[in-house]
Coordinates of C-alpha atoms in Angstrom, one line a residue:
X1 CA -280.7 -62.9 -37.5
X2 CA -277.5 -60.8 -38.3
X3 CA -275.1 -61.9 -40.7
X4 CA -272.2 -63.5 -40.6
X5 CA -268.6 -61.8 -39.9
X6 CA -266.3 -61.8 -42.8
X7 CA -263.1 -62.7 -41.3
X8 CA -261.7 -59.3 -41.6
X9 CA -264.3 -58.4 -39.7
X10 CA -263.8 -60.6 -36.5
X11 CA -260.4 -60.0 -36.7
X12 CA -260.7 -56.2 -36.4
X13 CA -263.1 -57.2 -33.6
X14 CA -260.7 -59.6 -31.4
X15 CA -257.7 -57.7 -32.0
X16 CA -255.8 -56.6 -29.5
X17 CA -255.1 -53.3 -31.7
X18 CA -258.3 -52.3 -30.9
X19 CA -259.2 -53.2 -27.3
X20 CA -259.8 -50.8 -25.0
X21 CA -259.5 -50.9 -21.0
X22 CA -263.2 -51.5 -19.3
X23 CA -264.5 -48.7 -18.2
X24 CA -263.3 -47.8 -14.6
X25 CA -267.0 -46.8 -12.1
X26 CA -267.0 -43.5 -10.5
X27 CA -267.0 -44.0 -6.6
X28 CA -269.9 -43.9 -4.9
X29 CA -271.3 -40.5 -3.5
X30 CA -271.7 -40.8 0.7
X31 CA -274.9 -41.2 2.3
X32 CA -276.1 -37.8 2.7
X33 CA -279.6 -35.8 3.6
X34 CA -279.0 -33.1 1.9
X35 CA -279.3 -32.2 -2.2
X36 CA -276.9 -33.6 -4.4
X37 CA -276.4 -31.6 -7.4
X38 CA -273.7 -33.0 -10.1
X39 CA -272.8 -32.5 -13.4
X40 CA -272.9 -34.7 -16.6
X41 CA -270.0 -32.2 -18.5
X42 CA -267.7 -32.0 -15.2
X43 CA -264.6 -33.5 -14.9
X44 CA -264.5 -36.4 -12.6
X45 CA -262.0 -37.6 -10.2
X46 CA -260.4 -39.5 -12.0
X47 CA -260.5 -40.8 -15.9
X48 CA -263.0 -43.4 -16.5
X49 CA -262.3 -44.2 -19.9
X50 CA -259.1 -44.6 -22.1
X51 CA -257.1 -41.4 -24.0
X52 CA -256.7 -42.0 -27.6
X53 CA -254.6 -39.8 -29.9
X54 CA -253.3 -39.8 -33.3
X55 CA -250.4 -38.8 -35.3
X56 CA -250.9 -35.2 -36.8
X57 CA -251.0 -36.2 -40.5
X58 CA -253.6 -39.4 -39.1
X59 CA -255.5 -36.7 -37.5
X60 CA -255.7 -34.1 -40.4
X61 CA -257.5 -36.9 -42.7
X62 CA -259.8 -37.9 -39.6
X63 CA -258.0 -41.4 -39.1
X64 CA -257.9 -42.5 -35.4
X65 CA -257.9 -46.0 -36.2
X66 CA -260.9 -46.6 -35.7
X67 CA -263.9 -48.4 -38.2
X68 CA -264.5 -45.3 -39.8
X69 CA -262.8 -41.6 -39.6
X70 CA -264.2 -38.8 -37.3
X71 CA -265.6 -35.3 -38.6
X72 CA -262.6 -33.3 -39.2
X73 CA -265.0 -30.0 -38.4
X74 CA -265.2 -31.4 -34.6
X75 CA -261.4 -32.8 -34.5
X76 CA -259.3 -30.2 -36.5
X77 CA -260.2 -27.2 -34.7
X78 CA -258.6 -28.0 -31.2
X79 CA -254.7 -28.2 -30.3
X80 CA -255.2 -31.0 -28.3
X81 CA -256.6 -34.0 -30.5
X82 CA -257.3 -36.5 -27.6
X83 CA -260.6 -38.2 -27.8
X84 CA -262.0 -41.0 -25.5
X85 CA -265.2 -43.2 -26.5
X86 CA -268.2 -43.3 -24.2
X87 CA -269.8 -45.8 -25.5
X88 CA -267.4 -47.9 -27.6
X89 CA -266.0 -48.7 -30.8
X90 CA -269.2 -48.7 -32.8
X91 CA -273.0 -48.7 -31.4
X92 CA -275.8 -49.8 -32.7
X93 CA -276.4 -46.8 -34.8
X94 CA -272.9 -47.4 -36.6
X95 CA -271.3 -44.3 -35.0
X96 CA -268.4 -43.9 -32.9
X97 CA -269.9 -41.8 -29.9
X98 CA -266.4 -39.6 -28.3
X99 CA -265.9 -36.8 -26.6
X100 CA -262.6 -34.6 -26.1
X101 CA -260.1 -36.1 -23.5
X102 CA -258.2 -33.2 -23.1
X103 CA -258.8 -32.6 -19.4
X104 CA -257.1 -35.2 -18.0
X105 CA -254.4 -35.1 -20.7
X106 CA -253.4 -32.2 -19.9
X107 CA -253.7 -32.0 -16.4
X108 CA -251.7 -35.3 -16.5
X109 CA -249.3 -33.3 -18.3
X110 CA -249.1 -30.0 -16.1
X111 CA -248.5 -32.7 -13.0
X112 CA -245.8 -34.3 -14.3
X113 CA -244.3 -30.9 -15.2
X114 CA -244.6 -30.4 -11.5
X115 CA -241.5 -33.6 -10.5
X116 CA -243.7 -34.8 -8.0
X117 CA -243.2 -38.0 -6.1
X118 CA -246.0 -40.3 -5.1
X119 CA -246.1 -41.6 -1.4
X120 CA -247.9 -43.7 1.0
X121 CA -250.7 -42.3 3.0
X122 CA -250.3 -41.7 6.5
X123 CA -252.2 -42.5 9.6
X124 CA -255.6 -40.5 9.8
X125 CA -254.5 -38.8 13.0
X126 CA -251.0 -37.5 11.1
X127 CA -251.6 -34.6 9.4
X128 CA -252.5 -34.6 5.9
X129 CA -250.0 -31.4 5.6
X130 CA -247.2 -32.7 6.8
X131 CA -244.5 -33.1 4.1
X132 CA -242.4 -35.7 6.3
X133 CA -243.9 -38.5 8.5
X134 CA -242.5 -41.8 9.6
X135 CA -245.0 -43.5 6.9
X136 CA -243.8 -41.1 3.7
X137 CA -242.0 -43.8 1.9
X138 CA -242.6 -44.4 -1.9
X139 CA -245.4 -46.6 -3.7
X140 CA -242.9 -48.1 -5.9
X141 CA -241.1 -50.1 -3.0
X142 CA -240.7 -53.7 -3.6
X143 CA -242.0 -54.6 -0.7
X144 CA -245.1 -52.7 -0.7
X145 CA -246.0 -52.6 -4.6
X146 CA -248.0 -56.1 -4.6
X147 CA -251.0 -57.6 -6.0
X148 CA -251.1 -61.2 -5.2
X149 CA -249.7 -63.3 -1.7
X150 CA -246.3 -64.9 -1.1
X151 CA -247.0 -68.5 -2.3
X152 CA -247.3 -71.5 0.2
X153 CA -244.4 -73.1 -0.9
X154 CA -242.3 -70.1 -1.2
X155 CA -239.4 -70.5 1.3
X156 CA -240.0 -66.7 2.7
X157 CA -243.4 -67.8 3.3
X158 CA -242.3 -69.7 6.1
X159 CA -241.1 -67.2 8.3
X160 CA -241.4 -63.7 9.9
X161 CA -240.9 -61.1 6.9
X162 CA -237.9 -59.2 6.9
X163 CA -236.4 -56.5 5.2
X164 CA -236.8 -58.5 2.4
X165 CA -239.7 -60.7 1.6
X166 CA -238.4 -62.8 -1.2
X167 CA -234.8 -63.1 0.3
X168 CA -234.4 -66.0 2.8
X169 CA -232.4 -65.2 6.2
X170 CA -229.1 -67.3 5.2
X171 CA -229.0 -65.7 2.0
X172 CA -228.8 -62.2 3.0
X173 CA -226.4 -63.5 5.9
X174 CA -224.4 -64.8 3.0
X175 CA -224.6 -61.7 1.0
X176 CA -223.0 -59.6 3.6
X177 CA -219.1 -58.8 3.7
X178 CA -216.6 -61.7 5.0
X179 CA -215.7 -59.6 7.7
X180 CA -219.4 -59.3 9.5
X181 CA -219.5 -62.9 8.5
X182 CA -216.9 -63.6 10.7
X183 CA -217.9 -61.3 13.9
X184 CA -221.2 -63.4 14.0
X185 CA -219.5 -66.5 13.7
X186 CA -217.0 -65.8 16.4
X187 CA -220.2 -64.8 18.8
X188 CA -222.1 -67.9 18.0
X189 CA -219.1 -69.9 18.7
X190 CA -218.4 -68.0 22.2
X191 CA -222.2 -68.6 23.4
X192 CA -222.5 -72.6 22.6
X193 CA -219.4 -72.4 24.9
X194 CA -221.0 -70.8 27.7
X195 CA -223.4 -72.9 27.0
X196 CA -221.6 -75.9 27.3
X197 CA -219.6 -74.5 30.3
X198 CA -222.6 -74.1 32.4
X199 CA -223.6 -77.4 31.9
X200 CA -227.0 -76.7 29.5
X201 CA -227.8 -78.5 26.7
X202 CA -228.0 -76.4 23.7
X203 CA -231.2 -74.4 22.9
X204 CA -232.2 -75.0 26.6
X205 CA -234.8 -72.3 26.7
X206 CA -236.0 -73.8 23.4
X207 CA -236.7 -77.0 25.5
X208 CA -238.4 -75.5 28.7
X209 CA -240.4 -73.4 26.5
X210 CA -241.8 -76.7 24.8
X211 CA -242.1 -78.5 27.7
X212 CA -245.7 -76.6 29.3
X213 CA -248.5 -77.1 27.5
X214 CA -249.9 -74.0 27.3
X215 CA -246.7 -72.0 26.7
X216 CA -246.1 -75.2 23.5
X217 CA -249.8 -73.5 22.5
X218 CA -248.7 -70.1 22.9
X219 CA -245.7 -70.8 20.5
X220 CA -247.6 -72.2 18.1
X221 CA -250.1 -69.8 17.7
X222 CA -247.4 -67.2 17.2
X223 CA -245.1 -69.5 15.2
X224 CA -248.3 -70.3 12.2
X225 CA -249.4 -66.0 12.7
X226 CA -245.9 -65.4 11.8
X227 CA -245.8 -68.2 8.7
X228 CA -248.9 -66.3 7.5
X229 CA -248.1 -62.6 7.3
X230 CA -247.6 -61.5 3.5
X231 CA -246.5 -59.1 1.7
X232 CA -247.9 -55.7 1.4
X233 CA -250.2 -55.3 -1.1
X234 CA -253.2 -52.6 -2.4
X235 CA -255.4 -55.0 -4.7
X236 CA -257.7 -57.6 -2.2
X237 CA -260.1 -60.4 -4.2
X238 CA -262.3 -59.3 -1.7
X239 CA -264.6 -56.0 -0.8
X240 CA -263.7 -54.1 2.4
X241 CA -266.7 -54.7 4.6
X242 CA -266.0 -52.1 7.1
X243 CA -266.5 -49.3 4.0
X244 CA -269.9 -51.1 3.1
X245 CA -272.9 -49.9 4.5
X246 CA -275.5 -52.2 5.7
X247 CA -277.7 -52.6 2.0
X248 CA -274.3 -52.7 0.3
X249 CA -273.5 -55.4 3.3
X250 CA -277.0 -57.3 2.5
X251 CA -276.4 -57.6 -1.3
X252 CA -272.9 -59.0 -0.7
X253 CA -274.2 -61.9 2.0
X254 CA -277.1 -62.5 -0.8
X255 CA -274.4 -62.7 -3.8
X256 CA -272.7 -65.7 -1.7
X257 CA -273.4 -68.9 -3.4
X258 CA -272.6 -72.7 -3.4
X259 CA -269.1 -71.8 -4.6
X260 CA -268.2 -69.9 -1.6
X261 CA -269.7 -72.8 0.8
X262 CA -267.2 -75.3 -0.7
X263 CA -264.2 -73.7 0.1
X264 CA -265.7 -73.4 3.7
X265 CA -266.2 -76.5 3.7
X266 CA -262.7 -77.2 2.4
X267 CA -261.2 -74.9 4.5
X268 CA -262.6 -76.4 7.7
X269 CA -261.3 -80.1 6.4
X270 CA -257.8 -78.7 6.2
X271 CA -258.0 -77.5 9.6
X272 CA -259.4 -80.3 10.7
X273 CA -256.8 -82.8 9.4
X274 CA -254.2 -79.8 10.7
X275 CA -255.8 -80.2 14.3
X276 CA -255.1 -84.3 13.9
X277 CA -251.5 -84.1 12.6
X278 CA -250.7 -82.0 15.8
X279 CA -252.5 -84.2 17.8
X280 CA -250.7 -87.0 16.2
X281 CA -247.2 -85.4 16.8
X282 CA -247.3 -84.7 19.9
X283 CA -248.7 -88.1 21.3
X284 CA -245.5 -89.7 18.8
X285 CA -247.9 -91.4 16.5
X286 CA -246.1 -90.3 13.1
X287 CA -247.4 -93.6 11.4
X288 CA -250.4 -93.1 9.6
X289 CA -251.0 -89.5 7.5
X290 CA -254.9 -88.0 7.8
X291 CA -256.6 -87.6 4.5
X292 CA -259.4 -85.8 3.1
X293 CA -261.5 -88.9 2.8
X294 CA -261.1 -89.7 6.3
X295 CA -262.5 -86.7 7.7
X296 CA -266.7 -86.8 7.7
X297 CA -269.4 -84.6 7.0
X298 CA -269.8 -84.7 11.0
X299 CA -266.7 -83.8 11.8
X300 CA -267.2 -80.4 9.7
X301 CA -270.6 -79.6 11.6
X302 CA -269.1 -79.9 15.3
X303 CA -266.2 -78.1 13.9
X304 CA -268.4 -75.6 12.5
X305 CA -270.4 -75.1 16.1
X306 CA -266.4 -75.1 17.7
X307 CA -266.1 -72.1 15.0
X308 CA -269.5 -70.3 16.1
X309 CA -268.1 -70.0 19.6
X310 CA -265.1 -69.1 18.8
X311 CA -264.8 -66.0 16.9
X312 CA -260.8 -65.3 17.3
X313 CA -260.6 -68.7 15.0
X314 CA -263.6 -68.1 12.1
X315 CA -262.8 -65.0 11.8
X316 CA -259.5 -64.9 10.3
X317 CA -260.7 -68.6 8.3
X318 CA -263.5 -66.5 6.5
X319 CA -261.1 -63.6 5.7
X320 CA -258.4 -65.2 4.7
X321 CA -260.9 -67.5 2.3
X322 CA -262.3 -64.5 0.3
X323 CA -259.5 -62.1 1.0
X324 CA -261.1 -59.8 2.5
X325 CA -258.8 -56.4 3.4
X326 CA -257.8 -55.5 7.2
X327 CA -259.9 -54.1 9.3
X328 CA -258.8 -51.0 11.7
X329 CA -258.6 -52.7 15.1
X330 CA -258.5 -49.3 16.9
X331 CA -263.1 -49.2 16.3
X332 CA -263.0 -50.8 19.7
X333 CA -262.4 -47.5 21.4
X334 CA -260.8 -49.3 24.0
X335 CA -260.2 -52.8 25.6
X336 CA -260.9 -55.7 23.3
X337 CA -263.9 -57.5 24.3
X338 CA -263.6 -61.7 24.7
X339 CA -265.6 -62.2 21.2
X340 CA -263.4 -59.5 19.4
X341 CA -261.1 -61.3 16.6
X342 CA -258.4 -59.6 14.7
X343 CA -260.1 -58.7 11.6
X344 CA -258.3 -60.1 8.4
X345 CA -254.6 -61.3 8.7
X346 CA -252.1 -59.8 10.6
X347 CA -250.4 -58.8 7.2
X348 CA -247.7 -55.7 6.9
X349 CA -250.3 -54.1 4.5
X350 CA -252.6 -53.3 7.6
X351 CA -250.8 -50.3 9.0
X352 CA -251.7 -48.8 5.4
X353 CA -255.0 -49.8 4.6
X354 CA -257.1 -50.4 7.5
X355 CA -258.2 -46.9 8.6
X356 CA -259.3 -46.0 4.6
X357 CA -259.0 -49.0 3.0
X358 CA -257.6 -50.1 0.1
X359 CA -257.4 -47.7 -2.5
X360 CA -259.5 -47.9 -5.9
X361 CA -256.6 -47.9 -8.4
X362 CA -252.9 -48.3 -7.9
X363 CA -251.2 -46.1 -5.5
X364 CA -249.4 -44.2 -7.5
X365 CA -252.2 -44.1 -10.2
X366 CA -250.2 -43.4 -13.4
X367 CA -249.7 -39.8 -12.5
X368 CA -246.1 -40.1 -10.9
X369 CA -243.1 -42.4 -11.9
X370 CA -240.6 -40.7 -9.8
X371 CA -239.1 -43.3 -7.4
X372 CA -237.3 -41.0 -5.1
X373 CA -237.5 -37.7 -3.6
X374 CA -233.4 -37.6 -3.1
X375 CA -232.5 -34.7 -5.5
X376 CA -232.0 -31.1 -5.4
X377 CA -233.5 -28.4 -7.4
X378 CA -230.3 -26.8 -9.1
X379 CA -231.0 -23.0 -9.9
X380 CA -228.9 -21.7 -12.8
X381 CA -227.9 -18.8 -11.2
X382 CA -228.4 -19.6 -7.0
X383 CA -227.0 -23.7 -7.5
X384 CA -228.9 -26.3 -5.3
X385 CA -231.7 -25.2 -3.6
X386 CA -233.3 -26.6 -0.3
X387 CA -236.6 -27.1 -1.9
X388 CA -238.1 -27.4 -5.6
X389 CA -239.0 -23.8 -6.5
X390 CA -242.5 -22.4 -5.9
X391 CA -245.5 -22.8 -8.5
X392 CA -248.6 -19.9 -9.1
X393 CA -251.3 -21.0 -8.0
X394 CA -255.4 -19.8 -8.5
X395 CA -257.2 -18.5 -5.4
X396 CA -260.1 -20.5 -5.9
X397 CA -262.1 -20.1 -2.9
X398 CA -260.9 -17.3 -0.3
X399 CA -260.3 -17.7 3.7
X400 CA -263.1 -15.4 4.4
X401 CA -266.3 -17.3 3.6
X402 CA -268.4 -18.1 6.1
X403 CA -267.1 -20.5 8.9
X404 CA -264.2 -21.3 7.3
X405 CA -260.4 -20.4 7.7
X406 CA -259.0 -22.1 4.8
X407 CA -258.2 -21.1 1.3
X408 CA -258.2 -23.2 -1.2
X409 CA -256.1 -23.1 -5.0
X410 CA -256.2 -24.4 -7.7
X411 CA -252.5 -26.1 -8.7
X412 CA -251.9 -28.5 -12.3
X413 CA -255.8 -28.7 -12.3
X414 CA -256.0 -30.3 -8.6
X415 CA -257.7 -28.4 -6.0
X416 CA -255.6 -27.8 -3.0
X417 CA -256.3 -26.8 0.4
X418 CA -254.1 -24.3 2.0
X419 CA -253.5 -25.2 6.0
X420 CA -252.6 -21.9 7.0
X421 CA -255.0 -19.9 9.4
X422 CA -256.7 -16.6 8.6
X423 CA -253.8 -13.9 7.7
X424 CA -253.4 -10.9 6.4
X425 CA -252.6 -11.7 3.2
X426 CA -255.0 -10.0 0.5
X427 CA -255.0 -12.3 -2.2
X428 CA -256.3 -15.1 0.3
X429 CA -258.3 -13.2 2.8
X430 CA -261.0 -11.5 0.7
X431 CA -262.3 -11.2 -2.9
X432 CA -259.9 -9.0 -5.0
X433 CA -260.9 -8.4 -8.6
X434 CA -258.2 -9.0 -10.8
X435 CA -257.1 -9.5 -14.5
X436 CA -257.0 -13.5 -14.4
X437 CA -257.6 -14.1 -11.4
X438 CA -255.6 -14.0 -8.4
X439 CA -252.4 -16.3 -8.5
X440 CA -250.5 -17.5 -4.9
X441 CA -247.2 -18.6 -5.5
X442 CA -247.6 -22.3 -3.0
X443 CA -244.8 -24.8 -2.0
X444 CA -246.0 -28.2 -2.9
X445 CA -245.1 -31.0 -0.5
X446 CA -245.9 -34.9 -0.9
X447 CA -249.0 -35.9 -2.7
X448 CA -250.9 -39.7 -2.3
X449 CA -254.1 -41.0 -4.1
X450 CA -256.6 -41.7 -1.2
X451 CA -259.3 -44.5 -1.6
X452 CA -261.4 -42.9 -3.6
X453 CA -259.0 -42.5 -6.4
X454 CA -258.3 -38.8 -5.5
X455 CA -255.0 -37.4 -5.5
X456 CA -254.5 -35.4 -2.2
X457 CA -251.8 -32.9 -2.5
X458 CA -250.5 -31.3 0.0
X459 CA -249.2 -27.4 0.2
X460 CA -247.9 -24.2 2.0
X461 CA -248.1 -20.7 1.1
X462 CA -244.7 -19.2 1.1
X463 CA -243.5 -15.8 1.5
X464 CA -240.7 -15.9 -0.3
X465 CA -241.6 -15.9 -3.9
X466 CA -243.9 -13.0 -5.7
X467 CA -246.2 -13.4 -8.5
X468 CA -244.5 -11.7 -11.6
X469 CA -246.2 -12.5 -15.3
X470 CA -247.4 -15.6 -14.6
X471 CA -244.7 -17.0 -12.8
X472 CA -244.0 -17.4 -9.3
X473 CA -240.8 -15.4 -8.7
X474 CA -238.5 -15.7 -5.7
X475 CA -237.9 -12.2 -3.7
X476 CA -234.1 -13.0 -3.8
X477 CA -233.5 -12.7 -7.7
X478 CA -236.3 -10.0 -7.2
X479 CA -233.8 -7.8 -5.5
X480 CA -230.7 -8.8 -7.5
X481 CA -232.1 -7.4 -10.5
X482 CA -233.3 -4.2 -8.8
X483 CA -230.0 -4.1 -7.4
X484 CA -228.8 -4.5 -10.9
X485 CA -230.8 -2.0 -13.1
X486 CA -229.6 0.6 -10.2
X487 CA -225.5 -0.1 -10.5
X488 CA -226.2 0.3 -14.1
X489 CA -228.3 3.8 -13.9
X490 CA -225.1 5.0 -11.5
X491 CA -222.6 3.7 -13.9
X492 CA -224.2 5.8 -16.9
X493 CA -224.9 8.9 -14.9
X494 CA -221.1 9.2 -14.4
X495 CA -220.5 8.3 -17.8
X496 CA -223.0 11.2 -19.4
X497 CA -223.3 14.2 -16.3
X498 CA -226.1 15.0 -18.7
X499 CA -228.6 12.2 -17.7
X500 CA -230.0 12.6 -14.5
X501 CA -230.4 8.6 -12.5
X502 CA -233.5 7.3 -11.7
X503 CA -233.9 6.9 -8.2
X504 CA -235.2 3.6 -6.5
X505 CA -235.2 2.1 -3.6
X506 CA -231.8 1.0 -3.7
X507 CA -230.6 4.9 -5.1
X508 CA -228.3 6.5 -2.0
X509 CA -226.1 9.2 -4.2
X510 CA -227.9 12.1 -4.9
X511 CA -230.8 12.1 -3.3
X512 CA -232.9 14.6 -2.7
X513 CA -235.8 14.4 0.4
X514 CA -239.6 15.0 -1.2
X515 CA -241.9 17.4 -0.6
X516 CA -244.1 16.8 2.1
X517 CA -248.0 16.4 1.3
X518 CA -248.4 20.3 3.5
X519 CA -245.9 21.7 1.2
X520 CA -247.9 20.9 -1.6
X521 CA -251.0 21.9 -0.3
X522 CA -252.7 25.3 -2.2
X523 CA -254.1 26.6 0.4
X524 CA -251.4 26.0 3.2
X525 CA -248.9 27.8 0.7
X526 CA -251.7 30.8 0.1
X527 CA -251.6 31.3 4.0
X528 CA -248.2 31.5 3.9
X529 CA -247.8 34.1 1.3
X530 CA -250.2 36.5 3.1
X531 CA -248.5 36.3 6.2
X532 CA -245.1 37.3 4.5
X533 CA -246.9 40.2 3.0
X534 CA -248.6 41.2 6.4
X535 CA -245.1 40.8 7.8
X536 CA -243.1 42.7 5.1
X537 CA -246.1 45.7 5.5
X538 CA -245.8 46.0 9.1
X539 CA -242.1 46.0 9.1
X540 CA -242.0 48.6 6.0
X541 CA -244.6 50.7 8.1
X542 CA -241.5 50.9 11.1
X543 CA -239.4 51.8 8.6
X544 CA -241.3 55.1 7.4
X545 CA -242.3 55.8 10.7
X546 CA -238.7 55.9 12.2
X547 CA -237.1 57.5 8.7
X548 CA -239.8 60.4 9.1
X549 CA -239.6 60.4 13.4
X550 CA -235.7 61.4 12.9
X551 CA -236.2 64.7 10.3

């Protein structure tokens, strides 16, 4: 029996000072036939465990707040002190078992350096490359950066969703400028007088839409799918079945318990007493209100074998019970079938989620809190630019391997694929030794974390921009400062005759054409020599032979 806590003790233990976030699970690896090889040291995808880090004098004695200090000989000798506990505070061998969390620190660090915004993912079928699409909006929107629903009794719950969720209609028509105000009153005015002219009662069409059965159905179906739809959101109580594979599918179905069959059961009483009041309504018997009590255990068994044959109503009841995430209703490769039901509820988040599903973390997932991609890169020599400048990237893996035609770099400690097709272009196409590696100076366009947790970046080689010391430098200022280091060779020639200029490539005064490779040839200038001797010997010959012929 272990002894009792002094109360120091337990309150070092329950502080908040000293909790730490759970540990967040690695996603699971595909089903695959082949070998899976991994590695304990690697970096993961993403951080699994909390950074800590201390203050630099804390540090130098060991002191990370924790029970007891950490070896200085293990902590002192980096430049990064950022540690992260595997296993916890303390274990049961009294240690503190940590590790160095300087990867993702600093690549944390070299991405935010890089003043990159975080967007939605688009569609599957719209290119993961594009840096614009109708779906390239921000994660931080209001109406899209939700956990939880729209409550029932919310008054924007009780209507289509607008612009703005949490707004009702009136009060936005209220908020707009006297002058609008007035237009729309004027035209409302003008069409209850037509109305009233041509003899109709007002909301005519209302009444004659009312008045059939089937189309009253029809209304009301669309009327309670419209009171339903919530705001978007990227956290679901529930798993996403359609990203389960059948034993994942198995163990979930096992896991459901007597809990789960009482809100069935709940739910279908609810519907049930639902079903009556409409019932009730539309024969004008307001009188008497249908309680729980009043609804019987057999009532809920023919309901549930109504349910059974009708999937386009249990459907939607289950998933809106365990909120489960939107399914992608595009699997049916085709026309709906009679038994197909519109998987989840027709919420706004289902045009993000429902081809991937919803992601592991949140969207943006800590890396990125710029909210907008409206500014301009201002150059301190050039002014605004079109486009944030260039960054150096590592060839990591070259175009020419076998069977493939990408390249892919290395950028902020991110692997990025390069969409451009095989090219000329030496540093991509084939393996180059160099000192460092070879470095591609890449524009970076929007970036989004997938489902997995992975942050997808997307990139371009560009042309424009050349790598210079470790820095990706455009070709513009390239050529400025050529053009620069030439005036001033000119200007200092003229000053001192004395000092000859350097030529370049920019150099048009005094220039002199070079040599050709035949004029510096030995041999070539060896025939040439003999032939002016054989010439001047035949033509000294004449000479003597004429001078002599004329005595």
């Amino acid at each position: 029996m272990s002894a009792r806590l002094s109360p120091a003790a337990s309150l070092l233990r329950n502080s908040k000072l000293f909790a730490l976030p759970p540990t967040i699970p690695l996603p699971a690896a595909p089903p695959s036939s082949d070998q899976v090889s991994g590695s304990d040291t690697a970096t993961t995808v993403y951080p699994r465990y909390a950074a800590i880090e201390t203050t630099s004098i804390s540090g130098s004695q060991g002191d990370w707040g924790f029970k007891r200090p950490l070896p200085l000989k293990a902590t002192k000798s980096t430049n990064n002190p950022v540690v992260r506990l595997v296993r916890g505070i303390d274990t049961p061998e009294h240690i503190a078992d940590y590790e160095s969390a300087a990867d993702h620190v600093l690549t944390l660090r070299k991405f935010q350096e890089l003043n990159l915004s975080l967007r939605h993912a688009g569609k599957s079928n719209e290119s993961r490359y594009n840096t614009g699409s109708a779906r390239d909006f921000n994660v931080f929107r209001p109406t899209h950066d939700n956990t939880t629903n729209l409550s029932s009794s919310s008054p924007a719950s009780s209507g289509p969703v607008g612009i703005w969720p949490d707004v009702k209609p009136e009060d936005v028509f209220n908020q707009l400028p006297e002058q609008i105000q007035m237009v729309q009153k004027t035209i409302d005015e003008e069409k209850k007088a037509e109305e009233a002219a041509a003899g109709a009662e007002p909301n005519s069409g209302f009444s004659q839409l009312m008045a059939s059965a089937s189309q009253r159905e029809a209304f009301q179906r669309e009327a309670s799918r419209q009171r339903v739809r919530e705001r978007r959101r990227w956290r679901y109580a529930g798993p996403a079945l359609f990203q389960m594979s059948g034993m994942e599918f198995d163990q979930y179905l096992n896991n459901l318990g007597k809990k789960e069959q009482d809100m069935l059961t709940e739910r279908i009483k609810q519907e049930i007493i639902r079903n009556k009041l409409t019932k009730a309504r539309d024969e004008g018997k307001m009188d008497q209100q249908p309680r729980d009590e009043e609804v019987t255990d057999g009532e809920v068994k023919n309901y549930l074998r109504h349910l059974r044959n009708e999937p386009r109503e249990f459907g939607p009841i289950i998933a809106s019970m365990l909120d489960l995430p939107e399914n992608d209703l595009r699997v049916s490769r085709g026309k709906p079938k009679a038994d197909e039901f519109e998987y989840g509820r027709d919420t706004l988040a289902a045009a993000d989620w429902q081809e991937r599903g919803p992601p592991r973390t949140h969207p943006s997932a800590g890396l990125s809190y710029v909210h907008t991609v409206a500014h301009v890169h201002n150059d301190p020599t050039y002014g605004p630019q079109k486009s944030n400048p260039a960054v150096l990237a590592r060839a990591v893996k070259t175009a020419s391997r076998a069977g493939k035609t990408e390249a892919s770099y290395g950028v902020a400690g991110f692997i990025v694929p390069n969409p451009e097709q095989r090219s000329s272009t030496k540093s991509t196409e084939a393996f180059t030794p160099q000192p460092g590696g070879q470095k591609v100076p890449v524009q970076l366009g929007a970036a989004h974390i997938n489902e997995d947790g992975a942050l997808i970046l997307r990139s371009n080689t560009t042309y424009a921009y050349e790598a210079r010391d470790d820095m990706a430098v455009s070709k513009q200022q390239i050529q400025a400062e050529e053009t620069a280091e030439s005036q001033e060779g000119f200007d200092a020639a003229r000053q001192n005759p004395a000092v000859t200029p350097q030529l370049t490539s920019n150099s048009l005064d005094d220039y002199q054409p070079r040599p050709s490779r035949r004029m510096q040839d030995p041999e070539y200038l060896a025939r040439q020599q003999m032939r002016r001797g054989a010439s001047r010997s035949s033509q000294g010959s004449d000479d003597i032979f004429d001078a002599l012929s004329r005595r």
